[in-house]
């Protein structure tokens, strides 16, 4: 297939994911107003103006173009542009709808730390025991792990993977300076279901990959999805990112995607310091997370309401937090920032 046809296929693919996200959110909003009009009063967000919609569309088009160009430039194979968990989508999408009554009930009764009796909550930090995104059983059930990727793609209108992939170009460029690719070690902190690790494997086929997460359910899901890939299976470990179970100066690169907005301030700092500890001198640490107020002040109300709309109790502090200062406090230097669509990136280096 020619490059022009491949690009058209990719644009059509992304447009379909975007339309699906919009359609789902529209239908679920209408259903909520019809079935449970009083169940989520705090989730009423201000309307987005036509100008804001235009800005969002321009930002979305821009990240998709960067995504395409990175594939064209050989950062990663074009095939991962079409990597989507279709089997999970058809299997689990009905459960997204079936989960809505439980979400409405918890929201109406303000039960934001509600877990089923079958879920073992012992040993986890208190800030983690939340129904983030109004997820049933938070991040501690297999059902939550099965629905997560679908729900995040719906939230970002099909652009979540494109945002994840923005960590790949700077990391690959950094690791290209090492003479033995098979000896390079890369850790993904809070790896979740393994989406970022899938992209890391496609981009760095010879590297030794590692992943940590607090949720055993999400690690089971990640292990299942990653076992489908050729090559060496990433080593997955259940661990709190505030106390990583690795030796000092062990990794050449560390990534963390969509974690920091779900951490209270003190935990954010501790995770950064742990990543500094286990990173080799000269190593690179890349954070991908939500944009902050300083990046898009025109979306101030939308960001401020996001914390209640999707139950993100630490998000309001995050959007004004100075992560550059936190990285410098830990010892990182030469810190770069990038913004793509609704995500922000910090690319930091540990001094030689």
PDB file of N, CA and C in Angstrom, residues 15-81:
ATOM      1  N   UNK A  15     -10.608   8.767  12.592  1.00  0.00           N
ATOM      2  CA  UNK A  15     -11.879   9.475  12.524  1.00  0.00           C
ATOM      3  C   UNK A  15     -13.010   8.588  13.032  1.00  0.00           C
ATOM      4  N   UNK A  16     -12.948   7.304  12.691  1.00  0.00           N
ATOM      5  CA  UNK A  16     -13.961   6.375  13.173  1.00  0.00           C
ATOM      6  C   UNK A  16     -13.922   6.240  14.682  1.00  0.00           C
ATOM      7  N   UNK A  17     -12.709   6.160  15.265  1.00  0.00           N
ATOM      8  CA  UNK A  17     -12.581   6.077  16.725  1.00  0.00           C
ATOM      9  C   UNK A  17     -13.110   7.349  17.374  1.00  0.00           C
ATOM     10  N   UNK A  18     -12.829   8.493  16.751  1.00  0.00           N
ATOM     11  CA  UNK A  18     -13.284   9.770  17.299  1.00  0.00           C
ATOM     12  C   UNK A  18     -14.808   9.857  17.274  1.00  0.00           C
ATOM     13  N   UNK A  19     -15.411   9.498  16.158  1.00  0.00           N
ATOM     14  CA  UNK A  19     -16.871   9.541  16.041  1.00  0.00           C
ATOM     15  C   UNK A  19     -17.522   8.602  17.042  1.00  0.00           C
ATOM     16  N   UNK A  20     -16.897   7.433  17.244  1.00  0.00           N
ATOM     17  CA  UNK A  20     -17.452   6.490  18.208  1.00  0.00           C
ATOM     18  C   UNK A  20     -17.434   7.099  19.606  1.00  0.00           C
ATOM     19  N   UNK A  21     -16.321   7.743  19.980  1.00  0.00           N
ATOM     20  CA  UNK A  21     -16.230   8.364  21.297  1.00  0.00           C
ATOM     21  C   UNK A  21     -17.297   9.425  21.498  1.00  0.00           C
ATOM     22  N   UNK A  22     -17.484  10.263  20.482  1.00  0.00           N
ATOM     23  CA  UNK A  22     -18.498  11.320  20.566  1.00  0.00           C
ATOM     24  C   UNK A  22     -19.893  10.713  20.683  1.00  0.00           C
ATOM     25  N   UNK A  23     -20.155   9.693  19.864  1.00  0.00           N
ATOM     26  CA  UNK A  23     -21.481   9.068  19.871  1.00  0.00           C
ATOM     27  C   UNK A  23     -21.769   8.430  21.230  1.00  0.00           C
ATOM     28  N   UNK A  24     -20.785   7.733  21.786  1.00  0.00           N
ATOM     29  CA  UNK A  24     -20.997   7.089  23.091  1.00  0.00           C
ATOM     30  C   UNK A  24     -21.288   8.128  24.167  1.00  0.00           C
ATOM     31  N   UNK A  25     -20.491   9.197  24.206  1.00  0.00           N
ATOM     32  CA  UNK A  25     -20.682  10.204  25.249  1.00  0.00           C
ATOM     33  C   UNK A  25     -22.022  10.916  25.093  1.00  0.00           C
ATOM     34  N   UNK A  26     -22.436  11.145  23.865  1.00  0.00           N
ATOM     35  CA  UNK A  26     -23.735  11.791  23.633  1.00  0.00           C
ATOM     36  C   UNK A  26     -24.875  10.912  24.112  1.00  0.00           C
ATOM     37  N   UNK A  27     -24.816   9.630  23.743  1.00  0.00           N
ATOM     38  CA  UNK A  27     -25.877   8.706  24.140  1.00  0.00           C
ATOM     39  C   UNK A  27     -25.917   8.501  25.650  1.00  0.00           C
ATOM     40  N   UNK A  28     -24.739   8.361  26.274  1.00  0.00           N
ATOM     41  CA  UNK A  28     -24.718   8.122  27.713  1.00  0.00           C
ATOM     42  C   UNK A  28     -25.223   9.337  28.477  1.00  0.00           C
ATOM     43  N   UNK A  29     -24.930  10.546  27.981  1.00  0.00           N
ATOM     44  CA  UNK A  29     -25.434  11.762  28.618  1.00  0.00           C
ATOM     45  C   UNK A  29     -26.957  11.826  28.537  1.00  0.00           C
ATOM     46  N   UNK A  30     -27.493  11.499  27.353  1.00  0.00           N
ATOM     47  CA  UNK A  30     -28.945  11.512  27.181  1.00  0.00           C
ATOM     48  C   UNK A  30     -29.610  10.449  28.055  1.00  0.00           C
ATOM     49  N   UNK A  31     -28.975   9.280  28.131  1.00  0.00           N
ATOM     50  CA  UNK A  31     -29.540   8.212  28.953  1.00  0.00           C
ATOM     51  C   UNK A  31     -29.526   8.595  30.425  1.00  0.00           C
ATOM     52  N   UNK A  32     -28.459   9.244  30.858  1.00  0.00           N
ATOM     53  CA  UNK A  32     -28.360   9.689  32.250  1.00  0.00           C
ATOM     54  C   UNK A  32     -29.484  10.667  32.583  1.00  0.00           C
ATOM     55  N   UNK A  33     -29.698  11.622  31.685  1.00  0.00           N
ATOM     56  CA  UNK A  33     -30.735  12.619  31.927  1.00  0.00           C
ATOM     57  C   UNK A  33     -32.131  11.998  31.931  1.00  0.00           C
ATOM     58  N   UNK A  34     -32.279  10.924  31.180  1.00  0.00           N
ATOM     59  CA  UNK A  34     -33.579  10.275  31.088  1.00  0.00           C
ATOM     60  C   UNK A  34     -33.819   9.318  32.262  1.00  0.00           C
ATOM     61  N   UNK A  35     -32.822   8.480  32.576  1.00  0.00           N
ATOM     62  CA  UNK A  35     -32.992   7.441  33.586  1.00  0.00           C
ATOM     63  C   UNK A  35     -32.701   7.951  34.989  1.00  0.00           C
ATOM     64  N   UNK A  36     -31.643   8.746  35.128  1.00  0.00           N
ATOM     65  CA  UNK A  36     -31.215   9.171  36.468  1.00  0.00           C
ATOM     66  C   UNK A  36     -30.838  10.644  36.469  1.00  0.00           C
ATOM     67  N   UNK A  37     -31.812  11.522  36.252  1.00  0.00           N
ATOM     68  CA  UNK A  37     -31.498  12.943  36.100  1.00  0.00           C
ATOM     69  C   UNK A  37     -30.891  13.587  37.336  1.00  0.00           C
ATOM     70  N   UNK A  38     -31.108  13.000  38.524  1.00  0.00           N
ATOM     71  CA  UNK A  38     -30.568  13.603  39.753  1.00  0.00           C
ATOM     72  C   UNK A  38     -29.318  12.901  40.265  1.00  0.00           C
ATOM     73  N   UNK A  39     -28.853  11.905  39.530  1.00  0.00           N
ATOM     74  CA  UNK A  39     -27.791  11.077  40.088  1.00  0.00           C
ATOM     75  C   UNK A  39     -26.411  11.692  39.960  1.00  0.00           C
ATOM     76  N   UNK A  40     -26.226  12.626  39.036  1.00  0.00           N
ATOM     77  CA  UNK A  40     -24.890  13.171  38.848  1.00  0.00           C
ATOM     78  C   UNK A  40     -24.925  14.692  38.700  1.00  0.00           C
ATOM     79  N   UNK A  41     -25.492  15.415  39.645  1.00  0.00           N
ATOM     80  CA  UNK A  41     -25.600  16.856  39.473  1.00  0.00           C
ATOM     81  C   UNK A  41     -24.246  17.541  39.362  1.00  0.00           C
ATOM     82  N   UNK A  42     -23.231  17.016  40.074  1.00  0.00           N
ATOM     83  CA  UNK A  42     -21.936  17.678  40.040  1.00  0.00           C
ATOM     84  C   UNK A  42     -21.186  17.415  38.742  1.00  0.00           C
ATOM     85  N   UNK A  43     -21.712  16.540  37.901  1.00  0.00           N
ATOM     86  CA  UNK A  43     -21.006  16.214  36.671  1.00  0.00           C
ATOM     87  C   UNK A  43     -21.475  17.067  35.487  1.00  0.00           C
ATOM     88  N   UNK A  44     -22.305  18.048  35.781  1.00  0.00           N
ATOM     89  CA  UNK A  44     -22.729  18.933  34.711  1.00  0.00           C
ATOM     90  C   UNK A  44     -21.613  19.920  34.408  1.00  0.00           C
ATOM     91  N   UNK A  45     -21.001  19.798  33.282  1.00  0.00           N
ATOM     92  CA  UNK A  45     -19.869  20.625  32.915  1.00  0.00           C
ATOM     93  C   UNK A  45     -20.339  21.761  32.018  1.00  0.00           C
ATOM     94  N   UNK A  46     -19.606  22.853  32.030  1.00  0.00           N
ATOM     95  CA  UNK A  46     -20.010  23.985  31.212  1.00  0.00           C
ATOM     96  C   UNK A  46     -19.936  23.593  29.737  1.00  0.00           C
ATOM     97  N   UNK A  47     -20.786  24.187  28.916  1.00  0.00           N
ATOM     98  CA  UNK A  47     -20.794  23.883  27.489  1.00  0.00           C
ATOM     99  C   UNK A  47     -19.529  24.421  26.839  1.00  0.00           C
ATOM    100  N   UNK A  48     -19.049  23.693  25.846  1.00  0.00           N
ATOM    101  CA  UNK A  48     -17.843  24.090  25.116  1.00  0.00           C
ATOM    102  C   UNK A  48     -18.258  24.952  23.938  1.00  0.00           C
ATOM    103  N   UNK A  49     -17.617  26.077  23.796  1.00  0.00           N
ATOM    104  CA  UNK A  49     -17.967  27.026  22.743  1.00  0.00           C
ATOM    105  C   UNK A  49     -17.484  26.517  21.385  1.00  0.00           C
ATOM    106  N   UNK A  50     -18.068  27.015  20.292  1.00  0.00           N
ATOM    107  CA  UNK A  50     -17.590  26.630  18.957  1.00  0.00           C
ATOM    108  C   UNK A  50     -16.105  26.929  18.765  1.00  0.00           C
ATOM    109  N   UNK A  51     -15.621  28.030  19.338  1.00  0.00           N
ATOM    110  CA  UNK A  51     -14.207  28.354  19.216  1.00  0.00           C
ATOM    111  C   UNK A  51     -13.335  27.314  19.922  1.00  0.00           C
ATOM    112  N   UNK A  52     -13.779  26.873  21.103  1.00  0.00           N
ATOM    113  CA  UNK A  52     -13.027  25.843  21.822  1.00  0.00           C
ATOM    114  C   UNK A  52     -13.045  24.520  21.066  1.00  0.00           C
ATOM    115  N   UNK A  53     -14.182  24.179  20.479  1.00  0.00           N
ATOM    116  CA  UNK A  53     -14.260  22.960  19.672  1.00  0.00           C
ATOM    117  C   UNK A  53     -13.304  23.027  18.489  1.00  0.00           C
ATOM    118  N   UNK A  54     -13.187  24.201  17.886  1.00  0.00           N
ATOM    119  CA  UNK A  54     -12.262  24.371  16.758  1.00  0.00           C
ATOM    120  C   UNK A  54     -10.825  24.172  17.218  1.00  0.00           C
ATOM    121  N   UNK A  55     -10.485  24.744  18.374  1.00  0.00           N
ATOM    122  CA  UNK A  55      -9.133  24.586  18.921  1.00  0.00           C
ATOM    123  C   UNK A  55      -8.842  23.116  19.200  1.00  0.00           C
ATOM    124  N   UNK A  56      -9.811  22.422  19.801  1.00  0.00           N
ATOM    125  CA  UNK A  56      -9.621  21.001  20.091  1.00  0.00           C
ATOM    126  C   UNK A  56      -9.402  20.198  18.821  1.00  0.00           C
ATOM    127  N   UNK A  57     -10.173  20.506  17.778  1.00  0.00           N
ATOM    128  CA  UNK A  57     -10.029  19.777  16.520  1.00  0.00           C
ATOM    129  C   UNK A  57      -8.668  20.047  15.888  1.00  0.00           C
ATOM    130  N   UNK A  58      -8.209  21.289  15.960  1.00  0.00           N
ATOM    131  CA  UNK A  58      -6.889  21.612  15.424  1.00  0.00           C
ATOM    132  C   UNK A  58      -5.788  20.884  16.186  1.00  0.00           C
ATOM    133  N   UNK A  59      -5.918  20.826  17.504  1.00  0.00           N
ATOM    134  CA  UNK A  59      -4.924  20.117  18.316  1.00  0.00           C
ATOM    135  C   UNK A  59      -4.952  18.621  18.024  1.00  0.00           C
ATOM    136  N   UNK A  60      -6.153  18.073  17.829  1.00  0.00           N
ATOM    137  CA  UNK A  60      -6.276  16.655  17.501  1.00  0.00           C
ATOM    138  C   UNK A  60      -5.639  16.361  16.147  1.00  0.00           C
ATOM    139  N   UNK A  61      -5.926  17.190  15.155  1.00  0.00           N
ATOM    140  CA  UNK A  61      -5.324  17.006  13.826  1.00  0.00           C
ATOM    141  C   UNK A  61      -3.800  17.072  13.905  1.00  0.00           C
ATOM    142  N   UNK A  62      -3.297  17.966  14.738  1.00  0.00           N
ATOM    143  CA  UNK A  62      -1.847  18.148  14.856  1.00  0.00           C
ATOM    144  C   UNK A  62      -1.182  16.907  15.450  1.00  0.00           C
ATOM    145  N   UNK A  63      -1.776  16.319  16.501  1.00  0.00           N
ATOM    146  CA  UNK A  63      -1.140  15.145  17.104  1.00  0.00           C
ATOM    147  C   UNK A  63      -1.209  13.940  16.178  1.00  0.00           C
ATOM    148  N   UNK A  64      -2.275  13.833  15.409  1.00  0.00           N
ATOM    149  CA  UNK A  64      -2.372  12.731  14.458  1.00  0.00           C
ATOM    150  C   UNK A  64      -1.336  12.877  13.353  1.00  0.00           C
ATOM    151  N   UNK A  65      -1.049  14.114  12.961  1.00  0.00           N
ATOM    152  CA  UNK A  65      -0.018  14.344  11.942  1.00  0.00           C
ATOM    153  C   UNK A  65       1.365  13.991  12.489  1.00  0.00           C
ATOM    154  N   UNK A  66       1.639  14.371  13.733  1.00  0.00           N
ATOM    155  CA  UNK A  66       2.918  14.009  14.358  1.00  0.00           C
ATOM    156  C   UNK A  66       3.032  12.492  14.475  1.00  0.00           C
ATOM    157  N   UNK A  67       1.946  11.838  14.857  1.00  0.00           N
ATOM    158  CA  UNK A  67       1.922  10.382  14.977  1.00  0.00           C
ATOM    159  C   UNK A  67       2.277   9.734  13.642  1.00  0.00           C
ATOM    160  N   UNK A  68       1.660  10.237  12.593  1.00  0.00           N
ATOM    161  CA  UNK A  68       1.929   9.712  11.248  1.00  0.00           C
ATOM    162  C   UNK A  68       3.381   9.966  10.840  1.00  0.00           C
ATOM    163  N   UNK A  69       3.883  11.157  11.093  1.00  0.00           N
ATOM    164  CA  UNK A  69       5.242  11.498  10.701  1.00  0.00           C
ATOM    165  C   UNK A  69       6.267  10.649  11.445  1.00  0.00           C
ATOM    166  N   UNK A  70       6.023  10.358  12.724  1.00  0.00           N
ATOM    167  CA  UNK A  70       6.946   9.505  13.467  1.00  0.00           C
ATOM    168  C   UNK A  70       7.018   8.115  12.846  1.00  0.00           C
ATOM    169  N   UNK A  71       5.877   7.602  12.395  1.00  0.00           N
ATOM    170  CA  UNK A  71       5.888   6.297  11.720  1.00  0.00           C
ATOM    171  C   UNK A  71       6.639   6.399  10.398  1.00  0.00           C
ATOM    172  N   UNK A  72       6.411   7.471   9.646  1.00  0.00           N
ATOM    173  CA  UNK A  72       7.104   7.667   8.372  1.00  0.00           C
ATOM    174  C   UNK A  72       8.608   7.793   8.559  1.00  0.00           C
ATOM    175  N   UNK A  73       9.015   8.386   9.671  1.00  0.00           N
ATOM    176  CA  UNK A  73      10.441   8.586   9.941  1.00  0.00           C
ATOM    177  C   UNK A  73      11.100   7.379  10.595  1.00  0.00           C
ATOM    178  N   UNK A  74      10.353   6.304  10.759  1.00  0.00           N
ATOM    179  CA  UNK A  74      10.928   5.072  11.271  1.00  0.00           C
ATOM    180  C   UNK A  74      11.068   4.995  12.774  1.00  0.00           C
ATOM    181  N   UNK A  75      10.422   5.910  13.500  1.00  0.00           N
ATOM    182  CA  UNK A  75      10.474   5.819  14.961  1.00  0.00           C
ATOM    183  C   UNK A  75       9.821   4.522  15.411  1.00  0.00           C
ATOM    184  N   UNK A  76       8.712   4.170  14.786  1.00  0.00           N
ATOM    185  CA  UNK A  76       8.036   2.913  15.051  1.00  0.00           C
ATOM    186  C   UNK A  76       7.345   2.461  13.773  1.00  0.00           C
ATOM    187  N   UNK A  77       7.048   1.176  13.640  1.00  0.00           N
ATOM    188  CA  UNK A  77       6.398   0.680  12.419  1.00  0.00           C
ATOM    189  C   UNK A  77       4.991   1.241  12.272  1.00  0.00           C
ATOM    190  N   UNK A  78       4.591   1.486  11.032  1.00  0.00           N
ATOM    191  CA  UNK A  78       3.265   2.053  10.765  1.00  0.00           C
ATOM    192  C   UNK A  78       2.151   1.138  11.255  1.00  0.00           C
ATOM    193  N   UNK A  79       2.448  -0.140  11.418  1.00  0.00           N
ATOM    194  CA  UNK A  79       1.413  -1.088  11.847  1.00  0.00           C
ATOM    195  C   UNK A  79       0.844  -0.738  13.217  1.00  0.00           C
ATOM    196  N   UNK A  80       1.656  -0.111  14.104  1.00  0.00           N
ATOM    197  CA  UNK A  80       1.119   0.172  15.433  1.00  0.00           C
ATOM    198  C   UNK A  80       0.148   1.343  15.419  1.00  0.00           C
ATOM    199  N   UNK A  81       0.092   2.083  14.306  1.00  0.00           N
ATOM    200  CA  UNK A  81      -0.924   3.120  14.185  1.00  0.00           C
ATOM    201  C   UNK A  81      -2.323   2.512  14.186  1.00  0.00           C
TER     202      UNK A  81
END
